[in-house]
Coordinates of N, CA and C in Angstrom, one line a residue:
Chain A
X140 N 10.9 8.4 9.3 CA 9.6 8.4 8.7 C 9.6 9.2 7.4
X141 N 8.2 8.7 6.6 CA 9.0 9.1 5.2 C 7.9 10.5 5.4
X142 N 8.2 11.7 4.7 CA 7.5 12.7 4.1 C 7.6 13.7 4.0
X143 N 7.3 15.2 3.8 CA 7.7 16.2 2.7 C 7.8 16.8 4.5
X144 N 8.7 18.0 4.1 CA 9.2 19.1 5.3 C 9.4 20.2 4.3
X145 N 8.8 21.2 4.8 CA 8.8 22.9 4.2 C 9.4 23.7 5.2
X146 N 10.2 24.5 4.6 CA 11.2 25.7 5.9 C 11.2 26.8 4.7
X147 N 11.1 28.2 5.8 CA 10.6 27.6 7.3 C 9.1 27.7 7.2
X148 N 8.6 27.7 8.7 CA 7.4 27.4 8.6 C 6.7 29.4 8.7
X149 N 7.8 30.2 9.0 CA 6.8 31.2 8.7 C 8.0 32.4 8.4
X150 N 7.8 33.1 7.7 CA 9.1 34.2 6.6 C 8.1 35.2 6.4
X151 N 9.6 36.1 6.6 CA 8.6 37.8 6.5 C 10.3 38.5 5.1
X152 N 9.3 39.0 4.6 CA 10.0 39.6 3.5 C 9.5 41.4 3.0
X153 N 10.2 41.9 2.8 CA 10.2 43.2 2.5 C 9.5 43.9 1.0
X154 N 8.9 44.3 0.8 CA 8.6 44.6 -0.3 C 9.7 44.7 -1.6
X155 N 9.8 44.4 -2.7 CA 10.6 44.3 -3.4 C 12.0 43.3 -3.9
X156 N 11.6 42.3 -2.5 CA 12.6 41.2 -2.6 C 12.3 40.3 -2.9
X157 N 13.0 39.4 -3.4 CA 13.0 37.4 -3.7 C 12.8 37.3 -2.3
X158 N 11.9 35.7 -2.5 CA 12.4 35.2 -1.8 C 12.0 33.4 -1.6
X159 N 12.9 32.5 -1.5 CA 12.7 31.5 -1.8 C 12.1 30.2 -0.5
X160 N 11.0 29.8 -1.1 CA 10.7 28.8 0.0 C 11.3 27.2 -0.5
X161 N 11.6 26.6 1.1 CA 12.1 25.1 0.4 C 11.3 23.9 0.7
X162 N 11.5 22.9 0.1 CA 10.4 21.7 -0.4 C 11.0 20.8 -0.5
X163 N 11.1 19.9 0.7 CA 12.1 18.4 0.2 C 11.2 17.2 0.6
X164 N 10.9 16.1 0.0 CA 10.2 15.0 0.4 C 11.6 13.8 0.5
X165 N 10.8 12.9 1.0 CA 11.6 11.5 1.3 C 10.9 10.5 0.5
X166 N 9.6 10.5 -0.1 CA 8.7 9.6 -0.8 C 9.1 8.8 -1.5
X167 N 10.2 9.1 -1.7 CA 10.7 9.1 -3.5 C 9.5 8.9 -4.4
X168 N 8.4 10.4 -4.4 CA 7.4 10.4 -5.7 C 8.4 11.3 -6.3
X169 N 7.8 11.1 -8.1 CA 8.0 11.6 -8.8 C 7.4 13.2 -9.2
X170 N 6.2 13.4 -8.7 CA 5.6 14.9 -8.9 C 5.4 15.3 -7.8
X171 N 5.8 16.9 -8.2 CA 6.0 17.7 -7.3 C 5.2 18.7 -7.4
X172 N 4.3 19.8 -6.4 CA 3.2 20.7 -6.3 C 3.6 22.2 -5.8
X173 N 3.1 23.0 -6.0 CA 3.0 23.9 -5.2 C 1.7 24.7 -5.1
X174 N 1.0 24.5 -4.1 CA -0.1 25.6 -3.5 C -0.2 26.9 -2.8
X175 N -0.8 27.5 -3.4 CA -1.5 28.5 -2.6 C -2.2 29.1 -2.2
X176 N -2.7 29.5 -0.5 CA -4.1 29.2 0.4 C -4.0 30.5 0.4
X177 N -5.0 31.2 0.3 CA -5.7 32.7 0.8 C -6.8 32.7 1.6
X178 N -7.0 32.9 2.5 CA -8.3 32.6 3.3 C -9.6 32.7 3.2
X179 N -9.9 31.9 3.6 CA -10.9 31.5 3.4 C -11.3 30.9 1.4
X180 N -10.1 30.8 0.9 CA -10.4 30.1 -0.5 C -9.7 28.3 -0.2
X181 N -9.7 28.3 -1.3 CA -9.1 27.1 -1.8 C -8.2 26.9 -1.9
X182 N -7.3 25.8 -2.3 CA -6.1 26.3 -3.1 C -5.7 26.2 -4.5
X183 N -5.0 26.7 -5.1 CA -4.5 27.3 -6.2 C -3.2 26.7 -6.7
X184 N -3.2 26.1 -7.6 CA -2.1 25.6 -8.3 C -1.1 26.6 -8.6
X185 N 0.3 26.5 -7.8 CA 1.7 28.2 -8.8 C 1.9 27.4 -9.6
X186 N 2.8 26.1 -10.0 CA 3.5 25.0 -10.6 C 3.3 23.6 -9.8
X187 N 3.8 22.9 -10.8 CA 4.3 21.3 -10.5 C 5.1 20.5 -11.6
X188 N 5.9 20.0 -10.9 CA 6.9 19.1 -11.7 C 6.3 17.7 -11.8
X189 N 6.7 17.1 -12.8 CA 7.0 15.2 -13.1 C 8.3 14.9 -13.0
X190 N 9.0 15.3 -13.3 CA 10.5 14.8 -13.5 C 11.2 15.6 -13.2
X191 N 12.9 15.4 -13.0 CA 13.7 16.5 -12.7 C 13.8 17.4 -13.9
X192 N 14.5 18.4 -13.8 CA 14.5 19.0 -14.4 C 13.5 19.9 -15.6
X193 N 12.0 19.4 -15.0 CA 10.8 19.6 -15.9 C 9.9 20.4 -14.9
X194 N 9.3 21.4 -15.2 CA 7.9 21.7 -14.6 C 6.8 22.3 -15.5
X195 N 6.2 22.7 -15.2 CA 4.4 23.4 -15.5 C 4.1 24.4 -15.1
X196 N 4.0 25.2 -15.6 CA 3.0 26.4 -14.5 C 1.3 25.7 -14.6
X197 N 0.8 26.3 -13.3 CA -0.5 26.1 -13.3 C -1.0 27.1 -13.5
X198 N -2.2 27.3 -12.9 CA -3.0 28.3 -12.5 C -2.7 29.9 -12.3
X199 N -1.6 30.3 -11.6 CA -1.4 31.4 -10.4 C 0.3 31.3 -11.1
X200 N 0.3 31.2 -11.9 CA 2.3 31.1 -12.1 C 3.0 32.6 -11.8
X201 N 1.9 33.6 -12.2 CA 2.7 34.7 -12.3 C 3.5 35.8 -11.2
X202 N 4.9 36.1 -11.7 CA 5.2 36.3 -10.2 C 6.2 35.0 -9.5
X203 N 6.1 34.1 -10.0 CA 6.8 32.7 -9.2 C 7.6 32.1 -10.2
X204 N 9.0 31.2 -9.6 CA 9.5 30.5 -10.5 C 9.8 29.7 -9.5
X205 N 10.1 28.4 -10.1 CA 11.0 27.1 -9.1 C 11.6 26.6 -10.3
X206 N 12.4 25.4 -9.5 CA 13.7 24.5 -10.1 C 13.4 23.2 -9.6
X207 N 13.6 22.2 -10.3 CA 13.7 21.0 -9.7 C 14.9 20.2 -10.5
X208 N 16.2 20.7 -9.5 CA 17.6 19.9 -9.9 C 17.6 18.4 -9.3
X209 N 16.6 18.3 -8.4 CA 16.7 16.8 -8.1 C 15.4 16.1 -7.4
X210 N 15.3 15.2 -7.5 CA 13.9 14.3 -7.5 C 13.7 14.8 -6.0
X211 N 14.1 15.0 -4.7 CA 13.6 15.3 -4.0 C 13.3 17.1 -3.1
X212 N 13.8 17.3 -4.1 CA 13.7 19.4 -3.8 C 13.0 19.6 -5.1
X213 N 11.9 20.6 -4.6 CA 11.5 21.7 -5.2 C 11.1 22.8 -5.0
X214 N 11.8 24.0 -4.8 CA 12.0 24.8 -3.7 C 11.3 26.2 -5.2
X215 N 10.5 27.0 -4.2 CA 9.5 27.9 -4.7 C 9.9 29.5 -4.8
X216 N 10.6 30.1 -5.4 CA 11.0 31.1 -5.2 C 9.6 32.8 -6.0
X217 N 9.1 33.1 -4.7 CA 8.5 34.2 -4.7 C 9.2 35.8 -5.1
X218 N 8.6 36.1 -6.5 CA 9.6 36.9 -6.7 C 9.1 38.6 -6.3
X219 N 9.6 39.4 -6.7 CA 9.0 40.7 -6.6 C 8.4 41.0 -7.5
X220 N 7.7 40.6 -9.0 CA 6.7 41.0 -9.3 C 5.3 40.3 -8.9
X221 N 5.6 39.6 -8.1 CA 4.0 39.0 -7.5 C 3.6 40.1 -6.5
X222 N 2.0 40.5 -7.0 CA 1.8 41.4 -6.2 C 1.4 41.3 -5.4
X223 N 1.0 40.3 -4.5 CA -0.1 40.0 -3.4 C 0.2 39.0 -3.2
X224 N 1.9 38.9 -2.1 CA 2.4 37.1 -2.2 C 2.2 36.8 -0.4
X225 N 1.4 37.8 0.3 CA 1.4 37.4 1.6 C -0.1 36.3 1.3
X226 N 0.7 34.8 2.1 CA -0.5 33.9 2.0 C 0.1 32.8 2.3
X227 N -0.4 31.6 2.6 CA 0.3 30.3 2.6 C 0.2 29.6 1.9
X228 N 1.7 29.0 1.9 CA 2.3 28.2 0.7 C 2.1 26.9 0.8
X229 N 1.7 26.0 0.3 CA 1.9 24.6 0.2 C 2.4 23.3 -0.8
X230 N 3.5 23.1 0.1 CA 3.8 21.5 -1.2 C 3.1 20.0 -1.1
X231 N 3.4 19.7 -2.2 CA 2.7 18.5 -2.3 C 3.3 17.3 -3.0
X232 N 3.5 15.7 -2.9 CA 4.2 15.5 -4.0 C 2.9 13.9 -3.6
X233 N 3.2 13.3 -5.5 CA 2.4 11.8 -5.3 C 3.0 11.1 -6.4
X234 N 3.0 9.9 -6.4 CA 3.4 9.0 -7.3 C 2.8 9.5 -9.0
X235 N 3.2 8.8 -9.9 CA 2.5 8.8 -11.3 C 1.8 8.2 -11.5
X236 N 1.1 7.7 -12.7 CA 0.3 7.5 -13.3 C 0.9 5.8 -13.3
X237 N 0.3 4.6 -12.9 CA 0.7 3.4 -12.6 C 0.9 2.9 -11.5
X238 N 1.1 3.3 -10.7 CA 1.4 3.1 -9.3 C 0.2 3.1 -8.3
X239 N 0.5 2.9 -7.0 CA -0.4 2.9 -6.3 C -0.8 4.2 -5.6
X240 N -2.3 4.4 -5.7 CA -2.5 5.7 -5.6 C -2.6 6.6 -5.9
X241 N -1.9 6.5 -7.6 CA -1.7 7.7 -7.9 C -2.0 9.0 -7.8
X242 N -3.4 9.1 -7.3 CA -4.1 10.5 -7.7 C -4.0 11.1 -6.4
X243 N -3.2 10.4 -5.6 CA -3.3 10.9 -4.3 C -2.4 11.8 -4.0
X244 N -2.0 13.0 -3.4 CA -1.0 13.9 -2.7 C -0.8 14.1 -1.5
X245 N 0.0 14.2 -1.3 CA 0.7 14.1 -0.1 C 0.9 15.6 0.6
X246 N 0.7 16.3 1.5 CA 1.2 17.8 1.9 C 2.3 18.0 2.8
X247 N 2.6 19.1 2.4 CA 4.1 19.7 3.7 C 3.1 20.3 4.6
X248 N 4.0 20.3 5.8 CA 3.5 21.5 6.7 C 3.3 22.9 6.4
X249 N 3.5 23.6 5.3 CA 3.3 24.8 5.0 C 4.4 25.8 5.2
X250 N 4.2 27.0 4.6 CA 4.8 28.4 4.7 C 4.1 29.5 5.0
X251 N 4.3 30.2 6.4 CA 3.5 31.6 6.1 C 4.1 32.7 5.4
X252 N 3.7 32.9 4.4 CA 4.7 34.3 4.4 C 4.0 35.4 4.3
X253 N 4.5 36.3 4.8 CA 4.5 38.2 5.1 C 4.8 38.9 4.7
X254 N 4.3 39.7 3.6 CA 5.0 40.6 3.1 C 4.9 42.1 4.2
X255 N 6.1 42.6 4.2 CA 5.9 44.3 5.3 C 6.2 45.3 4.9
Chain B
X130 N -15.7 23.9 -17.1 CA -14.7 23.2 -16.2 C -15.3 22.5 -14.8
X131 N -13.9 22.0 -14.5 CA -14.7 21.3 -13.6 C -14.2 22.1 -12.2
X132 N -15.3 21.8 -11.2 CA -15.4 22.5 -10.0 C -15.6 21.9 -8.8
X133 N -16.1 22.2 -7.7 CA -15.7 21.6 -6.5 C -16.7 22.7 -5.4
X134 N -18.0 22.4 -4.9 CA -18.7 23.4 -4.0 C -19.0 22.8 -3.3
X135 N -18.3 23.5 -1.5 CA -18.7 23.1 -0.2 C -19.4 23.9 0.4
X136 N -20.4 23.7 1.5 CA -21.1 24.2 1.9 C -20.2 25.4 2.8
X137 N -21.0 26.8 3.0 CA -20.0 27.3 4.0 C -19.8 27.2 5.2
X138 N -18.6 27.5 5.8 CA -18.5 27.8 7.5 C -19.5 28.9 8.1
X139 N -18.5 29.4 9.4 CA -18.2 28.2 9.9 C -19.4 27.3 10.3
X140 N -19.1 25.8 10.3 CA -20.1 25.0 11.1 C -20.0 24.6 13.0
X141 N -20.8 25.3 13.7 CA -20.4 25.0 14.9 C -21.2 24.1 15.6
X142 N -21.0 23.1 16.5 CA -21.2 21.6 17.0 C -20.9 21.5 18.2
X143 N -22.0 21.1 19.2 CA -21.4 20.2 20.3 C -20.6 19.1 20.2
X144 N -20.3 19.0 21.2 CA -19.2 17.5 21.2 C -20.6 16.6 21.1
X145 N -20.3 15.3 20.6 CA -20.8 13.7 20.0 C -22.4 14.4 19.2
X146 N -22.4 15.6 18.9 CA -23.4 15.6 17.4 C -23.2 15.2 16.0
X147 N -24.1 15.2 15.2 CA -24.1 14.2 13.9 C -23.1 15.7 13.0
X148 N -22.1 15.0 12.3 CA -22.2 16.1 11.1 C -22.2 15.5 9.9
X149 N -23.2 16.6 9.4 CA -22.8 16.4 7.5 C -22.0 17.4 7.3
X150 N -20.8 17.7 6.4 CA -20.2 18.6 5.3 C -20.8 18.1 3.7
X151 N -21.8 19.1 3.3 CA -21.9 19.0 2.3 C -21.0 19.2 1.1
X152 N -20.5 18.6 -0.2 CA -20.1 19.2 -1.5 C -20.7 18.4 -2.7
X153 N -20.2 19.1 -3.8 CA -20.7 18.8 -4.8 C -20.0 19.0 -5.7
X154 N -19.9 18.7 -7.0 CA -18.7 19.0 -7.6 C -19.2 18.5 -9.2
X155 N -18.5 19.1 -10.2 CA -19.1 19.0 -11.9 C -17.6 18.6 -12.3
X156 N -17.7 17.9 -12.9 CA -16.6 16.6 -13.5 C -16.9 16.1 -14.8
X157 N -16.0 16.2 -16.0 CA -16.4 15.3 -17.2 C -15.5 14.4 -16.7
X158 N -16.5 13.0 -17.4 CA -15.7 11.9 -17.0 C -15.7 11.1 -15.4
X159 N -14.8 10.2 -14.8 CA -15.1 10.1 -13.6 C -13.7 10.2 -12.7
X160 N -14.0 11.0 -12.5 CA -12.9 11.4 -11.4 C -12.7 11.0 -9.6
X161 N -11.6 10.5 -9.1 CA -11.2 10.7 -7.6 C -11.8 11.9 -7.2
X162 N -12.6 11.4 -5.6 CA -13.3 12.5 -5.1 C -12.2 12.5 -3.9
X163 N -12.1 13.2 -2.9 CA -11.1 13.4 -1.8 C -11.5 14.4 -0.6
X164 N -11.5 13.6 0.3 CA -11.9 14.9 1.6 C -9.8 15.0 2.2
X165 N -9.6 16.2 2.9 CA -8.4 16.3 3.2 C -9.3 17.3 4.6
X166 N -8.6 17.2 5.9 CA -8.8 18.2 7.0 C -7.2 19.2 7.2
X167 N -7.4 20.4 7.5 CA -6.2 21.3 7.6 C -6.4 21.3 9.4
X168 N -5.6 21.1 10.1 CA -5.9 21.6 11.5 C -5.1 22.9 11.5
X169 N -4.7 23.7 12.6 CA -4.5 25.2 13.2 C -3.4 25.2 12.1
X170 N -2.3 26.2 11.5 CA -1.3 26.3 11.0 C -0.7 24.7 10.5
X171 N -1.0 24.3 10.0 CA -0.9 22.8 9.6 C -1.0 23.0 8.3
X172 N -0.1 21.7 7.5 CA -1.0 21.5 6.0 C -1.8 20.5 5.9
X173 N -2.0 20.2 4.7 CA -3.5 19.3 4.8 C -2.9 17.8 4.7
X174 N -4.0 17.3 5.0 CA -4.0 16.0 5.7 C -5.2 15.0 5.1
X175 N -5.0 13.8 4.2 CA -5.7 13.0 3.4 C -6.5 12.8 4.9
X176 N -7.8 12.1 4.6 CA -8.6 12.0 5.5 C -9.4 11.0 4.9
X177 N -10.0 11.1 3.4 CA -10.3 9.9 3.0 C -10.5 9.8 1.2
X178 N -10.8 8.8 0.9 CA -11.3 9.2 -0.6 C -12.0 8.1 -1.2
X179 N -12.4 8.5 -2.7 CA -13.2 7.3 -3.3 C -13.0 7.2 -4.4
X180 N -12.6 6.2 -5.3 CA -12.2 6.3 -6.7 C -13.1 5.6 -7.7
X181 N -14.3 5.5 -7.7 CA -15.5 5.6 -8.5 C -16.9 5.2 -7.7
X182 N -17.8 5.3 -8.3 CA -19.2 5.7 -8.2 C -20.0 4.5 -6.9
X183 N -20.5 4.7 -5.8 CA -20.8 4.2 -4.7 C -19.4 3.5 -3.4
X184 N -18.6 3.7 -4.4 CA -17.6 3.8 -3.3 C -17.8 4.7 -1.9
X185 N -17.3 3.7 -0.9 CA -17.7 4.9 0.5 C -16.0 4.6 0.9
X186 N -15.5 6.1 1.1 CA -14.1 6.3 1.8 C -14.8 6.1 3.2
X187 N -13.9 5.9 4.3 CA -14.2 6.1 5.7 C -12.6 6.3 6.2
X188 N -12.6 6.8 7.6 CA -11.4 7.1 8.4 C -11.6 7.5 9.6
X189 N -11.6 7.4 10.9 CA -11.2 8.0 12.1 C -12.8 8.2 12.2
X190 N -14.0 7.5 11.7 CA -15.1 7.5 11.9 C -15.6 8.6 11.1
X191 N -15.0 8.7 9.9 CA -15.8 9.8 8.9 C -16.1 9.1 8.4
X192 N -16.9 9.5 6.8 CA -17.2 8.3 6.4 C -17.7 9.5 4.9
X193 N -18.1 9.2 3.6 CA -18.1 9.5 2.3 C -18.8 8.8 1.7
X194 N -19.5 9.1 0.7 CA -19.6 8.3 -0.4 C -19.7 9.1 -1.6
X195 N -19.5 8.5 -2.8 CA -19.5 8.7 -4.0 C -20.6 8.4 -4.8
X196 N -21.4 9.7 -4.9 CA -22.9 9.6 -5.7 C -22.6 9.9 -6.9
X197 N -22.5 9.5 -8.0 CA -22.4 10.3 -9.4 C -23.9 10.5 -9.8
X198 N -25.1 10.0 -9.1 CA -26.4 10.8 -9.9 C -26.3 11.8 -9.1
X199 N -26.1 12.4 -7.6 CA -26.0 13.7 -7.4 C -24.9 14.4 -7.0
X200 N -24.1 14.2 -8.3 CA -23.0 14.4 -7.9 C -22.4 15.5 -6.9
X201 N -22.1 14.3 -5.5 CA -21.9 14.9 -4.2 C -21.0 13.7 -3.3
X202 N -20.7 14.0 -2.5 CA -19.3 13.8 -1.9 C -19.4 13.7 -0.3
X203 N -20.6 13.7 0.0 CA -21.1 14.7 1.4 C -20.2 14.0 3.1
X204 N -19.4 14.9 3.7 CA -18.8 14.0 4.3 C -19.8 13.8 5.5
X205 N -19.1 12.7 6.4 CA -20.4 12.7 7.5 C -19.6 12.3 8.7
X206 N -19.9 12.7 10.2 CA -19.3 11.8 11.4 C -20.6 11.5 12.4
X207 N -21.1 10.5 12.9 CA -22.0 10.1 14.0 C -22.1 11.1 14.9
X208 N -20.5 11.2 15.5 CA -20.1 11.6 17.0 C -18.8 12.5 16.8
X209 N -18.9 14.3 16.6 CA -17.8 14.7 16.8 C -17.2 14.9 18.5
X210 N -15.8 15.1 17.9 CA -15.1 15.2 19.5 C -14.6 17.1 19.1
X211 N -14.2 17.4 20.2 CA -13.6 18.8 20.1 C -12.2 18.7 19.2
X212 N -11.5 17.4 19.0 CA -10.5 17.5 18.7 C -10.8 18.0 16.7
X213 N -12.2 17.3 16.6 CA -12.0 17.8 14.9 C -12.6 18.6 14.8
X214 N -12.0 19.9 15.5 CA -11.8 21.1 15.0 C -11.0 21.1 13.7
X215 N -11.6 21.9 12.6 CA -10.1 22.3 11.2 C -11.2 22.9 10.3
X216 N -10.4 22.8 9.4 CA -11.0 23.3 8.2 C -10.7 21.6 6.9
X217 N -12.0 21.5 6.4 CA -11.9 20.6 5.7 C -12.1 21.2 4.4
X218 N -11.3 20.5 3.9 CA -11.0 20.7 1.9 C -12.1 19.2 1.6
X219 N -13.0 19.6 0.6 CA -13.3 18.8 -0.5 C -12.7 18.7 -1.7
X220 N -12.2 17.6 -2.7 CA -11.4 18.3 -3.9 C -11.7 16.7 -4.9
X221 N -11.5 17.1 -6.0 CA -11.4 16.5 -6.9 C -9.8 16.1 -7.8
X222 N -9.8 14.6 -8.6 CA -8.9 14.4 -9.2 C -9.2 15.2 -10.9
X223 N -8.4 16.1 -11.8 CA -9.0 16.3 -12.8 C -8.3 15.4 -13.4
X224 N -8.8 14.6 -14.2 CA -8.2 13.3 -14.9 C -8.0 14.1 -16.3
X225 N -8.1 15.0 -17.0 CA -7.7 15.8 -18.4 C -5.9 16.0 -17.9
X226 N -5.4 16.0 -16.9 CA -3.8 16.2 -16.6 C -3.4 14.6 -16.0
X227 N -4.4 14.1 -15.5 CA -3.4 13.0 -15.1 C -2.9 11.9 -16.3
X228 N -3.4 11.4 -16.9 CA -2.6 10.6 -18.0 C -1.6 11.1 -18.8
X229 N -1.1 12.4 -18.4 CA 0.3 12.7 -18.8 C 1.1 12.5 -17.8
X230 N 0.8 12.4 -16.6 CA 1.4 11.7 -15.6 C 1.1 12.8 -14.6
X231 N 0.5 13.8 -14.6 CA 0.6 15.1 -13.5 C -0.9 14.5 -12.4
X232 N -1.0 15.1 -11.5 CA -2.1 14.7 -11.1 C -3.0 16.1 -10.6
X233 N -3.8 17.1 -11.2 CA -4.3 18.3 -10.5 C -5.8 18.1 -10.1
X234 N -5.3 18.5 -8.1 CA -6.5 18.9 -7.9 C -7.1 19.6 -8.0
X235 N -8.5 19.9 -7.9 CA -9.7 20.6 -7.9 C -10.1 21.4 -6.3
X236 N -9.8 22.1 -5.8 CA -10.3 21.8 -4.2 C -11.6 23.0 -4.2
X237 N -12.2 22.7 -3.3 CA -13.2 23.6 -2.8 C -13.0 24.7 -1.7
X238 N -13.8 25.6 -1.4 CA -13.3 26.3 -0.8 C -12.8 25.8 1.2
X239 N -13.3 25.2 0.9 CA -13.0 25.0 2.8 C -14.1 25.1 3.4
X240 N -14.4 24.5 4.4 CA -15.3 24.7 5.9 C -14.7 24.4 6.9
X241 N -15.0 25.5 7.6 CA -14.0 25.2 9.1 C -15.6 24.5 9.7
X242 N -14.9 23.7 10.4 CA -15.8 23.1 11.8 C -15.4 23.2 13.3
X243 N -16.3 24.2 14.3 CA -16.0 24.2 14.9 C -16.8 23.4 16.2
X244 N -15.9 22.7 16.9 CA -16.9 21.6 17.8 C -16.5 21.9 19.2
X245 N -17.8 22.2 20.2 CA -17.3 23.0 21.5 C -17.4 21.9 22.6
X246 N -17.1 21.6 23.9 CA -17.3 20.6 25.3 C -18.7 20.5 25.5

């Protein structure tokens, strides 16, 4: 079955560390998302890619970087200057502009992470 | 800019009562409207959508429509069951990023609904 898988589903990290979540779909879409849920809000754009080797910051970039070496990873690395990175993470990926659907996204199961 | 307002949680329900989830949302232009449900530690989950003006999404006996004179979204079900318990996202397509090929949602804040036996 086709669709995105995020690991793990829940990470505890130490104050002052990296630390990287991963993001692989099967879709073969071309853009790729990353959200982030705080409770009781919405979510929040960190980045998203179109192509390999290409991304965007959104919204919330600061504090975060990712890579996208190949059309189906794009894995989220939480760094230590984010100050308030306990929350959950979410990916997302959907076709482009032409296709069917386009505007539509797709979600992983999620990340919890913990900062201690 | 554009925005995206749901009514708040939680909403709590007998099993087979009527629901509305209210939203509303400010958009230049015309944008994809989108309901998505989150269940317990889960991510979200398309549920329905509408891609211009009187369009009605429906799914699993939900059901939508797309009003652009008030501009609203409002979801609705006849008959809940316990099972749709979640939190539902309302959200928008912002069409100023999609014709570069990106697609950014808009989302609202969430309402959990909770539906008891």
């Amino acid at each position: 079955d086709g669709g995105i898988t995020q690991s793990p589903k829940y990470l505890f990290r130490k104050e002052g560390q990296n630390v990287t979540l991963s993001c692989e779909q099967n879709l073969n879409h071309d853009a790729m998302y990353w959200y982030r849920q705080d409770p009781g809000q919405g979510l929040r754009l960190i980045y998203y890619s179109q192509i390999v080797n290409d991304f965007q910051k959104g919204d919330i970039a600061e504090g975060y970087s990712v890579s996208r070496e190949k059309k189906e990873s794009f894995p989220l690395t939480v760094t230590s200057a984010q100050k308030n990175p306990t929350a959950f993470y979410l990916c997302a990926s959907s076709i482009l502009a032409g296709g069917i659907n386009p505007d539509t996204q797709y979600f992983g199961p999620g990340t919890r992470l913990t900062v201690l | 800019g554009n925005s995206v307002t749901q009514m708040e949680g939680p909403v709590t329900l007998s099993e087979e009562a009527f629901l509305t989830i209210n939203c509303t949302y400010t958009a230049t232009g015309y944008p994809s409207l989108f309901w998505y449900v989150q269940y317990p530690g889960e991510g979200l989950q398309l549920l329905l959508k509408a891609t211009k003006a009187d369009d009605k999404g429906s799914n699993k006996g939900f059901e939508a429509t797309y009003r652009k004179e008030t501009t609203s979204f409002h979801l609705e079900k006849g008959s809940v069951q316990v099972s749709d318990s979640a939190v539902y996202f309302c959200a928008l397509s912002d069409l100023r990023f999609f014709s570069g090929g990106y697609n950014k949602l808009i989302f609202g804040a969430g309402t959990r609904l909770a539906v008891h036996p």
